[in-house]
Amino acid sequence: MLLAATLSVPTLAADNVLNNEEKAQGWQLLFNGSDMSQWRNFKKADLSDKWQIEDGAMKLAAGGGGDILTKKQYQNFELLLDWKIAEVGNSGIFVLVDETGNTIYAHAPEIQILDNERHSDNKLATHLSGSLYDMIASPASSHKKAGEWNSTKIRLQNSKLTIWQNGVQTAEVTIDSPEWQALLAASKFAKWDGFAKAKSGHIGLQDHGDQVWFKNIKIKELN
């Protein structure tokens, strides 16, 4: 008699939780799937109700919710998050956010989020998803279609900024190095006073008027 074999089906990791290894390594959740208490709007104490929770994800339901940032500031860190953009959508992830300028992006480098196929900001390679916006272009192998979940990893340590999207490294540069200065001089930020000068700052998420979702947002502070 043949005995039925029992197939072992791998268990998918639950969203918005830390496993024991991550806890031991010092990771902290910036979103637990049920509240957004670690976030607030740029230059405000509270959070717009257009930033909502949907199926365990932070969602910008409609434009006008405003850019948001972490309540805490970070200097050396590794950040992980998953994101999904609506069709024809645009958004972004900011690092080293300060609130001395008029906008969240006045001084903060941006990692682009975009529907690369449909959004009008797709004409320049440095404006596609995963790029260090207007400075370093992401490779096509890191891209996914709008509506699919993407994974972003950002490490900032001793001013060295490294970015990965969907497991592919998309940028690596040391802020204020000669390479950085050359990239900056060729970008739209060349004459933006104070751009990327902060040594620490908030993590920011952009309201570009389009629906966007974020989950599994976790951070580990580095020495």
Tab-separated table of N, CA and C in Angstrom, residues 11 27 46 55 64 74 81 88 91 94 96 103 114 129 132-133 140 160 163 167 179 181 186 195 204 222:
chain	number	residue	atom	x	y	z
A	11	THR	N	5.862	28.355	5.659
A	11	THR	CA	4.989	29.353	6.249
A	11	THR	C	5.520	30.748	5.935
A	27	TRP	N	16.364	45.413	15.897
A	27	TRP	CA	15.382	46.025	14.990
A	27	TRP	C	14.184	46.532	15.778
A	46	ASP	N	0.098	66.078	14.602
A	46	ASP	CA	-0.819	64.968	14.397
A	46	ASP	C	-0.693	64.418	12.977
A	55	ASP	N	-5.810	46.553	5.395
A	55	ASP	CA	-5.245	45.202	5.295
A	55	ASP	C	-3.804	45.146	5.798
A	64	GLY	N	-3.691	65.126	-0.485
A	64	GLY	CA	-4.086	66.073	0.546
A	64	GLY	C	-3.819	65.576	1.943
A	74	TYR	N	16.977	59.831	13.179
A	74	TYR	CA	17.989	58.777	13.086
A	74	TYR	C	19.228	59.314	12.375
A	81	LEU	N	11.448	48.412	4.298
A	81	LEU	CA	10.005	48.597	4.147
A	81	LEU	C	9.540	48.024	2.819
A	88	VAL	N	-0.211	54.858	-12.413
A	88	VAL	CA	0.092	56.266	-12.698
A	88	VAL	C	0.484	57.006	-11.414
A	91	SER	N	5.411	58.565	-5.530
A	91	SER	CA	5.619	58.811	-4.113
A	91	SER	C	7.122	58.761	-3.860
A	94	PHE	N	12.013	59.510	2.099
A	94	PHE	CA	13.032	60.509	2.388
A	94	PHE	C	13.876	60.087	3.587
A	96	LEU	N	17.073	61.747	6.309
A	96	LEU	CA	17.677	62.983	6.817
A	96	LEU	C	16.726	64.175	6.691
A	103	THR	N	9.321	72.567	2.682
A	103	THR	CA	8.777	71.279	2.248
A	103	THR	C	9.626	70.153	2.813
A	114	LEU	N	7.542	54.989	-8.013
A	114	LEU	CA	6.889	55.436	-9.246
A	114	LEU	C	6.277	54.265	-9.993
A	129	SER	N	11.659	54.207	-10.130
A	129	SER	CA	11.597	53.663	-8.770
A	129	SER	C	12.935	53.057	-8.355
A	132	LEU	N	18.063	57.033	-6.459
A	132	LEU	CA	18.307	58.190	-5.606
A	132	LEU	C	17.915	59.377	-6.461
A	133	TYR	N	16.777	59.953	-6.162
A	133	TYR	CA	16.054	60.827	-7.089
A	133	TYR	C	16.932	61.928	-7.680
A	140	ALA	N	17.121	48.418	-14.297
A	140	ALA	CA	15.807	47.884	-14.662
A	140	ALA	C	15.494	46.589	-13.922
A	160	LYS	N	27.599	57.215	4.441
A	160	LYS	CA	27.546	56.359	3.258
A	160	LYS	C	26.121	55.851	3.073
A	163	ILE	N	21.375	51.860	-1.206
A	163	ILE	CA	19.956	51.600	-1.448
A	163	ILE	C	19.811	50.299	-2.236
A	167	GLY	N	15.955	43.444	-3.747
A	167	GLY	CA	17.172	42.651	-3.666
A	167	GLY	C	18.301	43.109	-4.562
A	179	GLU	N	32.381	62.351	-5.308
A	179	GLU	CA	31.373	61.742	-6.190
A	179	GLU	C	30.004	62.372	-5.933
A	181	GLN	N	29.359	65.321	-4.642
A	181	GLN	CA	29.354	66.712	-5.088
A	181	GLN	C	29.154	66.813	-6.596
A	186	ALA	N	25.080	68.195	-10.849
A	186	ALA	CA	24.357	67.882	-12.083
A	186	ALA	C	22.863	67.694	-11.859
A	195	PHE	N	20.737	71.269	1.321
A	195	PHE	CA	20.343	69.929	0.880
A	195	PHE	C	21.337	68.880	1.378
A	204	GLY	N	10.928	60.004	6.076
A	204	GLY	CA	9.703	60.597	5.547
A	204	GLY	C	9.077	59.778	4.430
A	222	LEU	N	22.443	51.897	13.852
A	222	LEU	CA	23.802	51.404	13.724
A	222	LEU	C	24.769	52.308	14.481
